[in-house]
Each structure stands twice: as structure tokens, then as C-alpha cells.
Coordinates of C-alpha atoms in Angstrom, one line a residue:
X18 CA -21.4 -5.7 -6.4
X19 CA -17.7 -5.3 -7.6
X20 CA -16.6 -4.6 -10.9
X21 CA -13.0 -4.8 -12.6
X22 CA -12.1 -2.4 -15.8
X23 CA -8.9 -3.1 -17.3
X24 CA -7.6 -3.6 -20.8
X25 CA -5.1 -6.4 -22.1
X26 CA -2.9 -7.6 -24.6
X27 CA -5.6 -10.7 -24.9
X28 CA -8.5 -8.7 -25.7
X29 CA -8.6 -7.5 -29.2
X30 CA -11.3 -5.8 -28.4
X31 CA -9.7 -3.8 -24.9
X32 CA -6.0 -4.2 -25.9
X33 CA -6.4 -0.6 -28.5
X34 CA -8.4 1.1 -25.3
X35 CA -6.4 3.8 -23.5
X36 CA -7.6 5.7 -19.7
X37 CA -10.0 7.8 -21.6
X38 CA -12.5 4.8 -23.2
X39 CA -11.7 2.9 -19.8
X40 CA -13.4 6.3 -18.2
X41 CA -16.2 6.2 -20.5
X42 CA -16.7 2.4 -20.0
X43 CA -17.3 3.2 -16.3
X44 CA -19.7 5.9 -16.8
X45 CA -21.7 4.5 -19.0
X46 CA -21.9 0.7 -17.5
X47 CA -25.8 0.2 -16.6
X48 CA -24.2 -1.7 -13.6
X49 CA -22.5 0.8 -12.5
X50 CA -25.7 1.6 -9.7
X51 CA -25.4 -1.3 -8.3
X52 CA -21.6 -1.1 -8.2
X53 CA -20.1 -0.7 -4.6
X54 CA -16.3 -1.7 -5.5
X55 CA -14.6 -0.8 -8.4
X56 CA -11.2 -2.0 -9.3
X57 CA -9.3 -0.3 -11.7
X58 CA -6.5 -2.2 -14.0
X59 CA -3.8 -1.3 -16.4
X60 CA -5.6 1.5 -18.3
X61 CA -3.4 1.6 -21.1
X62 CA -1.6 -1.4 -23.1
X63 CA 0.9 0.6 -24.9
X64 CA 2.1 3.2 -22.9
X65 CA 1.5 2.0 -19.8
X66 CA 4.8 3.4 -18.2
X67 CA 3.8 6.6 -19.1
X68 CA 0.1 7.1 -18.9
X69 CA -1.8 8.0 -15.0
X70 CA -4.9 7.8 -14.5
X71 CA -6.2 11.2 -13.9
X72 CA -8.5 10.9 -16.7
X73 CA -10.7 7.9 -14.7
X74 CA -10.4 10.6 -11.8
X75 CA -11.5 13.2 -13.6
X76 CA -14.4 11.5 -15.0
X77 CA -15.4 10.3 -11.4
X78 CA -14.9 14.2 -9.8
X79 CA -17.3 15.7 -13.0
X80 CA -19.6 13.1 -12.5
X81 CA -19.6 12.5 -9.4
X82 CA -23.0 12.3 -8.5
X83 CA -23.3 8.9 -10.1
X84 CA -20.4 7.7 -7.6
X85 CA -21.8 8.5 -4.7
X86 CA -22.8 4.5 -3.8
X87 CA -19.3 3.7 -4.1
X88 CA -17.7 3.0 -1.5
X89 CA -14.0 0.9 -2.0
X90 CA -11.8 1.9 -5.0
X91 CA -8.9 -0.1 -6.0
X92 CA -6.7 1.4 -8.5
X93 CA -3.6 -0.8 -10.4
X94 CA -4.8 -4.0 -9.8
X95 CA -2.6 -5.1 -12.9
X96 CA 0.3 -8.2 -12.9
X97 CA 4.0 -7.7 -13.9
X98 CA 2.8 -9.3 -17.6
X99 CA 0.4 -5.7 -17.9
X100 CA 3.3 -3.7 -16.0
X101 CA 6.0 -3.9 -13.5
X102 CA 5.2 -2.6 -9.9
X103 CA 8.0 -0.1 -9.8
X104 CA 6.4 1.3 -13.4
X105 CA 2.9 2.2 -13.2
X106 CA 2.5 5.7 -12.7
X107 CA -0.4 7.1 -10.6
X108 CA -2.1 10.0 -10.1
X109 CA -3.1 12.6 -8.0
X110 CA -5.7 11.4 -5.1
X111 CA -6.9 15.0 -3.9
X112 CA -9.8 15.7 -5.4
X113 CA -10.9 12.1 -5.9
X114 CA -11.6 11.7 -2.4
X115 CA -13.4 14.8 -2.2
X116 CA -16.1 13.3 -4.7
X117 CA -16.2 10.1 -2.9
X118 CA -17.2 10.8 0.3
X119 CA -18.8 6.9 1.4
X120 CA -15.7 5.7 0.6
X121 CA -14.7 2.9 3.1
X122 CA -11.6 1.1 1.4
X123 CA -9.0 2.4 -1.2
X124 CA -6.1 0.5 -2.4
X125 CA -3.0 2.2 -4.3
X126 CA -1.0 -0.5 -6.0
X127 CA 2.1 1.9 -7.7
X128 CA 4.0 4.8 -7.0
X129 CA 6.0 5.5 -10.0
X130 CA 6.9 8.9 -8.7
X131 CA 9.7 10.1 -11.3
X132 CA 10.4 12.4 -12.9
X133 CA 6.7 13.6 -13.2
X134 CA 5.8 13.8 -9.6
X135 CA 2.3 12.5 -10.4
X136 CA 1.7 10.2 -7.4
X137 CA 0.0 12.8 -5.0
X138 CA -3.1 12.1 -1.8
X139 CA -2.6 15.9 -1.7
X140 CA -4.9 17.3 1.2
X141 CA -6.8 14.3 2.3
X142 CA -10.1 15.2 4.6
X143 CA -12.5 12.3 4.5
X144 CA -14.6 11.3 7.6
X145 CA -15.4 7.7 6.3
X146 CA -12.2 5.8 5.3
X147 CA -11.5 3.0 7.0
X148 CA -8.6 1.5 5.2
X149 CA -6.0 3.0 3.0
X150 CA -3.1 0.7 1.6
X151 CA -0.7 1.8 -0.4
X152 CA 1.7 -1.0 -2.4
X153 CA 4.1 0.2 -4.3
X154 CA 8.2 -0.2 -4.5
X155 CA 9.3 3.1 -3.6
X156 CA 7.2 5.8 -1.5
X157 CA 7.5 9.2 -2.4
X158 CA 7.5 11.1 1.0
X159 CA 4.9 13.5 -0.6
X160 CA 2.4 10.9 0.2
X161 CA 3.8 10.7 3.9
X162 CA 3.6 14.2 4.0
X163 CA 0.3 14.3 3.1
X164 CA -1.3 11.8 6.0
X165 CA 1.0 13.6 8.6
X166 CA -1.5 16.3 8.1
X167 CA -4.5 14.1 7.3
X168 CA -8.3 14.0 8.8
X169 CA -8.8 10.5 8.6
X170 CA -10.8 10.2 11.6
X171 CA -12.0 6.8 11.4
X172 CA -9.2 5.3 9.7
X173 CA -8.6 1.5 10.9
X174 CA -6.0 0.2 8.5
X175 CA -3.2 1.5 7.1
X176 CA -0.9 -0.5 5.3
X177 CA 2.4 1.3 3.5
X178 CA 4.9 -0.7 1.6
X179 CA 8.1 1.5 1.8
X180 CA 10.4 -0.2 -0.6
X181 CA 13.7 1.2 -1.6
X182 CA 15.4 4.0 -3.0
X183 CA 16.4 3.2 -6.4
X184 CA 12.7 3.4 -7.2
X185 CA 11.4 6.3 -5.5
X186 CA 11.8 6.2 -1.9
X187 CA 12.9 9.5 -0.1
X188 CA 11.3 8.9 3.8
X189 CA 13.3 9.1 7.2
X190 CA 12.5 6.5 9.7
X191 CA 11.0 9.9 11.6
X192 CA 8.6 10.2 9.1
X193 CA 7.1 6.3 10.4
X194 CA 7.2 7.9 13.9
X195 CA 5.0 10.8 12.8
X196 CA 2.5 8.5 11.5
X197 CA 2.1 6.2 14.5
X198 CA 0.5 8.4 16.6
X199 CA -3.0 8.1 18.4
X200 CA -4.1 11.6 17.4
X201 CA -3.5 11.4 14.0
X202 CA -5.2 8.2 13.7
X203 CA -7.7 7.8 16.9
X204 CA -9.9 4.7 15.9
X205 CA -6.8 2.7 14.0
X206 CA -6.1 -1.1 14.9
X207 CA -4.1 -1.9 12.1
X208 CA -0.7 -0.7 11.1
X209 CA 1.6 -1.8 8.5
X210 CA 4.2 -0.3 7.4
X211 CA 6.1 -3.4 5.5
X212 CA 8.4 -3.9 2.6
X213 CA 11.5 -1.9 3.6
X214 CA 15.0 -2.5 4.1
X215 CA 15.3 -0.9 7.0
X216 CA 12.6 -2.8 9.0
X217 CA 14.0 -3.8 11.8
X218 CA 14.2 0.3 13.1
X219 CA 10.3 0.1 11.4
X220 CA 9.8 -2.1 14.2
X221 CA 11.1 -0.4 17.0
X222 CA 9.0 3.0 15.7
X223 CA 5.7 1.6 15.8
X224 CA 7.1 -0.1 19.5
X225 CA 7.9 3.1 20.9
X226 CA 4.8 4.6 19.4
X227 CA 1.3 5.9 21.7
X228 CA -0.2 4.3 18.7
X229 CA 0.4 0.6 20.0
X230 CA -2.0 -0.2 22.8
X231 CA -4.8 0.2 20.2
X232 CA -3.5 -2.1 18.0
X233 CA -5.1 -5.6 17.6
X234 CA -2.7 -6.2 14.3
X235 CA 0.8 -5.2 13.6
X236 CA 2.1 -5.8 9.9
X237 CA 5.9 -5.7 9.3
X238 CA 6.1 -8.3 6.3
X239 CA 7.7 -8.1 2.9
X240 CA 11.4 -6.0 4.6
X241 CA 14.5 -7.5 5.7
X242 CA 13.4 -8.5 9.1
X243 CA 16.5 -10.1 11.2
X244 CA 16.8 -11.4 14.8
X245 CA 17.1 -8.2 15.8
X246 CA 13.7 -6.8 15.0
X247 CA 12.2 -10.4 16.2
X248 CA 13.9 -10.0 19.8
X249 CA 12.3 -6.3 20.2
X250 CA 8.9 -8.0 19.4
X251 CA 9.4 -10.5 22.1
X252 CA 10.7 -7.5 24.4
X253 CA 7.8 -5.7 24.0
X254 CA 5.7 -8.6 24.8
X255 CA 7.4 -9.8 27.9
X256 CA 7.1 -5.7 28.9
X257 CA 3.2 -6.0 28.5
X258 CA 3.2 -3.7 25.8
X259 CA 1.2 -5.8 23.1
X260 CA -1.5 -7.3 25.1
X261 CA -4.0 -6.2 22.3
X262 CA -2.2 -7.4 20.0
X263 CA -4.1 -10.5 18.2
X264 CA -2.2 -11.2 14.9
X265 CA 1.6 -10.3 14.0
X266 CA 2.2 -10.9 10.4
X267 CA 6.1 -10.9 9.7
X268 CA 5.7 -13.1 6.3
X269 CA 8.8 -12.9 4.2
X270 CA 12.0 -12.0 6.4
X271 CA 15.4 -12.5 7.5
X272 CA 14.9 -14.2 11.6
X273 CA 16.7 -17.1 12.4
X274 CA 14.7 -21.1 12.9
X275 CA 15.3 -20.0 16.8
X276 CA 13.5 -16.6 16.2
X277 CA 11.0 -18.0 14.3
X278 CA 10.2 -20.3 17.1
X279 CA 10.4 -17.9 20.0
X280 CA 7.9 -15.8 17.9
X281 CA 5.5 -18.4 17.3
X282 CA 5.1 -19.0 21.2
X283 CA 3.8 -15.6 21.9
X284 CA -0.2 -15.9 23.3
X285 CA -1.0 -14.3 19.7
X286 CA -1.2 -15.3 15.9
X287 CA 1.9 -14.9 14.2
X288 CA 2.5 -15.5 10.9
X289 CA 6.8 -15.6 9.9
X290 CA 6.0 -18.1 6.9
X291 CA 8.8 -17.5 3.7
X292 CA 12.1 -17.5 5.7
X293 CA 14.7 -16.0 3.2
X294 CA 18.3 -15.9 3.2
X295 CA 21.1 -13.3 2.6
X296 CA 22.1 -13.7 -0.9
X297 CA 25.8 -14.2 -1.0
X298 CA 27.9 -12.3 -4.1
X299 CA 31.3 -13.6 -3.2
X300 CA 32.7 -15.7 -0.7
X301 CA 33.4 -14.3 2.6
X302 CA 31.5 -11.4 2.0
X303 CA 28.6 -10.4 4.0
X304 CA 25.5 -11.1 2.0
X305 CA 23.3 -9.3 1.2
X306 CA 19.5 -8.5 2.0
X307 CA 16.4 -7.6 -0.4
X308 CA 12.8 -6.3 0.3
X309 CA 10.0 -8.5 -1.0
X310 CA 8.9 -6.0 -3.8
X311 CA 11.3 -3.8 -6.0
X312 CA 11.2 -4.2 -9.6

């Protein structure tokens, strides 16, 4: 069973809840037993740029016994009309996980990172996650920092949307290189790390990485994805090195109608639907390339 709590502007009777009565709701639903996916909205109307939601996590971790069934967890499942991507502040992860230990799945949608420093996975040790994504418009290297370090031994997914400075994003294309690796992550198949503006060099990292002959589905989507990045792929495959590969999802880029093509060919599913194009300020001038999510 799967269950969404959220409150909103067109519910009188959820639009005057903050995170606290959302915590309370979820504690004292007589579903919640048979619950095995909860998904988490905006947990505040009116001050939802400044509110995390450490108070849901702390009612999970002191109650925790009741949780123990639960086992995916997505947390800012909300639209721009509740709160902009690049605005919802999270919270810290640590000791969340710790009280969930069935978990399979958790999604992060957010990463509003400033100037609180709230968004934290902390020291992450869990032996049954099997997919982590993170969507947000900026990601704080904390969070990097944290899975370079992490025991997620049967991890299969992991998806990261990088996004851009301006909004919180302080990695190093090293910091990718780190995370591609087979001992770090020894049962993974799926790797995304998508929505940045530096995606073709994402490419080349998870290309070059030990990681890659275990991986049955590459995700570089949502970044400013040029010719460039397109032609390593076909590289790669002409070298041999993605014969495991069974789906390439490159939706939302910057490759030419030739790219696309070439791509397309490959003895794999790829997907290079939503062909953009440079947005051009003034004449003559270079134009200029966006990620898929910022604000």
C-alpha cells in the first residue's frame, strides 16, 4: 500500500497544517500498517521556503518501531505551484535511515542547501537500499561526501541531478569519478548522474569508470549534452566497452539530428527524445546552454 501526506493551498482543511500535524497524521493513520511506501509532500503552506522536515524524521526515528514495514520513502513530492525545486529545504537523512532498516527505495526531490546547511545523508550504513535518487537543482557536495564513504552494499540505482551553481552546487567532476567505482557500489546497474552543465566530461567519467561493465543502464539526461559527449558514447561502444549496456537515456540535450541518429543505431535502447537548442542573447554570439532543472 502507498500513501501520500501533503498539505495544500486547496484544502481548507490541510492548507493551516505545518510538518508537525503532517508528523502526527502519519503516526496516527490506522493505515499506516499496511503502508509500504510513503510519500511525503509540501509539509508546510506558508513557509515552505523555510521549514525542513526534520520534524516527520524525528517522529519516524522516536517511533520507529511502527516503521519498520516500510520500505520506500519519497520525500518532496510537491509541484512548483506548492514550491519551486531550487526552494524546498530538506533535512538531515542520518538517522532516518538508521530507523528504517527494510528500506528499499528513497527519493530526495530538493536540496535547498543555503545558508542553513540542512540538506545532510550524514553517515549512511544501510545493507538494504536498493535505490537512492536525489533531484534537486544544485547538489551540495556534503551529500557526495557522504556516499564516497557509504555502506550501501546492495545499492542498484543511483540517480543524482547535479544542477548548477547559482543554486547550490559546489562538486568537482572528481567527485563523479569517486562515485563510479565497483567497490563502493558492488551490486549497482544503474547510474545516473544527469542534469548538469558540464555533462559531456559526466560522460567521459562514468566511461573511464571500473564501474561500467556492470552497468545494464546509463542515465545522462536533463544536462547540456552536445556531439561531443554523443561521439564518446559511440566510442565506447565501437571499443566493446558497453556490451551490458541495455538502455541509454540521454532525454533533454544538446546533440545534433546526425548524433541523434548515430545513437539510435547502437544494439541498445536509447532514448535522446527533447532535442533543445542553444538559446541565442545577441546576434553573433555563441548561445548559450541550460540544464533541464534550475529554478
Amino acid at each position: 500500500m502507498k500513501k501520500k501526506y501533503f498539505t495544500s493551498w486547496d484544502d481548507e482543511d490541510s492548507k493551516s497544517k505545518c510538518a508537525e500535524d503532517l508528523a502526527k497524521e502519519i503516526l496516527n493513520d490506522p493505515d499506516l500498517p499496511q503502508i509500504k511506501s510513503i510519500v511525503i509532500g509540501a509539509w508546510s503552506v506558508d513557509d515552505m521556503f523555510d521549514t525542513t522536515p526534520d520534524e516527520i524524521f524525528e517522529m519516524i526515528v522516536s517511533n520507529k518501531e511502527k516503521f519498520q514495514h516500510i520500505e520506500s520513502l519519497f520525500v518532496g513530492a510537491m509541484g512548483f505551484e506548492d514550491c519551486e525545486i531550487s526552494w524546498i529545504c530538506q533535512g538531515d537523512y542520518e538517522e532516518l535511515l538508521n530507523a528504517l532498516p527494510n528500506l528499499k527505495s528513497l527519493k530526495i526531490k530538493g536540496a535547498n542547501n543555503r545558508p542553513k546547511k540542512t540538506f545532510k545523508l550524514g553517515k549512511v550504513d544501510h545493507k538494504n537500499l536498493e535505490k537512492l535518487v536525489i533531484k534537486c537543482s544544485g547538489l551540495p557536495v556534503e551529500v557526495v561526501e557522504s556516499l564516497k564513504v557509504a555502506n550501501l552494499p546492495n545499492l542498484k540505482k543511483l540517480v543524482l541531478y547535479l544542477g548548477g551553481p547559482q543554486y547550490g552546487y559546489d562538486c568537482k567532476i572528481s567527485d563523479f569519478a569517486a562515485l563510479a567505482n565497483k567497490s563502493l557500489f558492488p551490486n549497482l546497474n544503474e547510474l545516473g548522474f544527469v542534469n548538469s552543465k558540464q555533462q559531456d566530461e559526466i560522460v567521459q567519467v562514468i566511461l573511464d569508470s571500473d564501474i561500467l561493465p556492470q552497468l545494464t543502464t546509463i542515465r545522462i539526461s536533463c544536462g547540456c549534452l552536445t556531439d561531443k559527449g554523443g561521439q564518446l558514447i559511440l566510442d565506447a561502444a565501437e571499443a566493446g566497452k558497453l556490451s551490458n549496456v541495455k538502455k541509454l537515456d540521454a532525454e533533454y540535450h544538446y546533440m545534433s539530428g546526425k548524433m541523434m541518429i548515430k545513437l539510435k543505431a547502437l544494439p541498445f535502447k536509447v532514448n535522446v527524445s527533447d532535442s533543445q537548442e542553444p538559446h541565442i542573447w545577441r546576434e553573433g554570439e555563441e548561445g548559450d546552454m541550460y540544464p533541464m532543472i534550475t529554478e
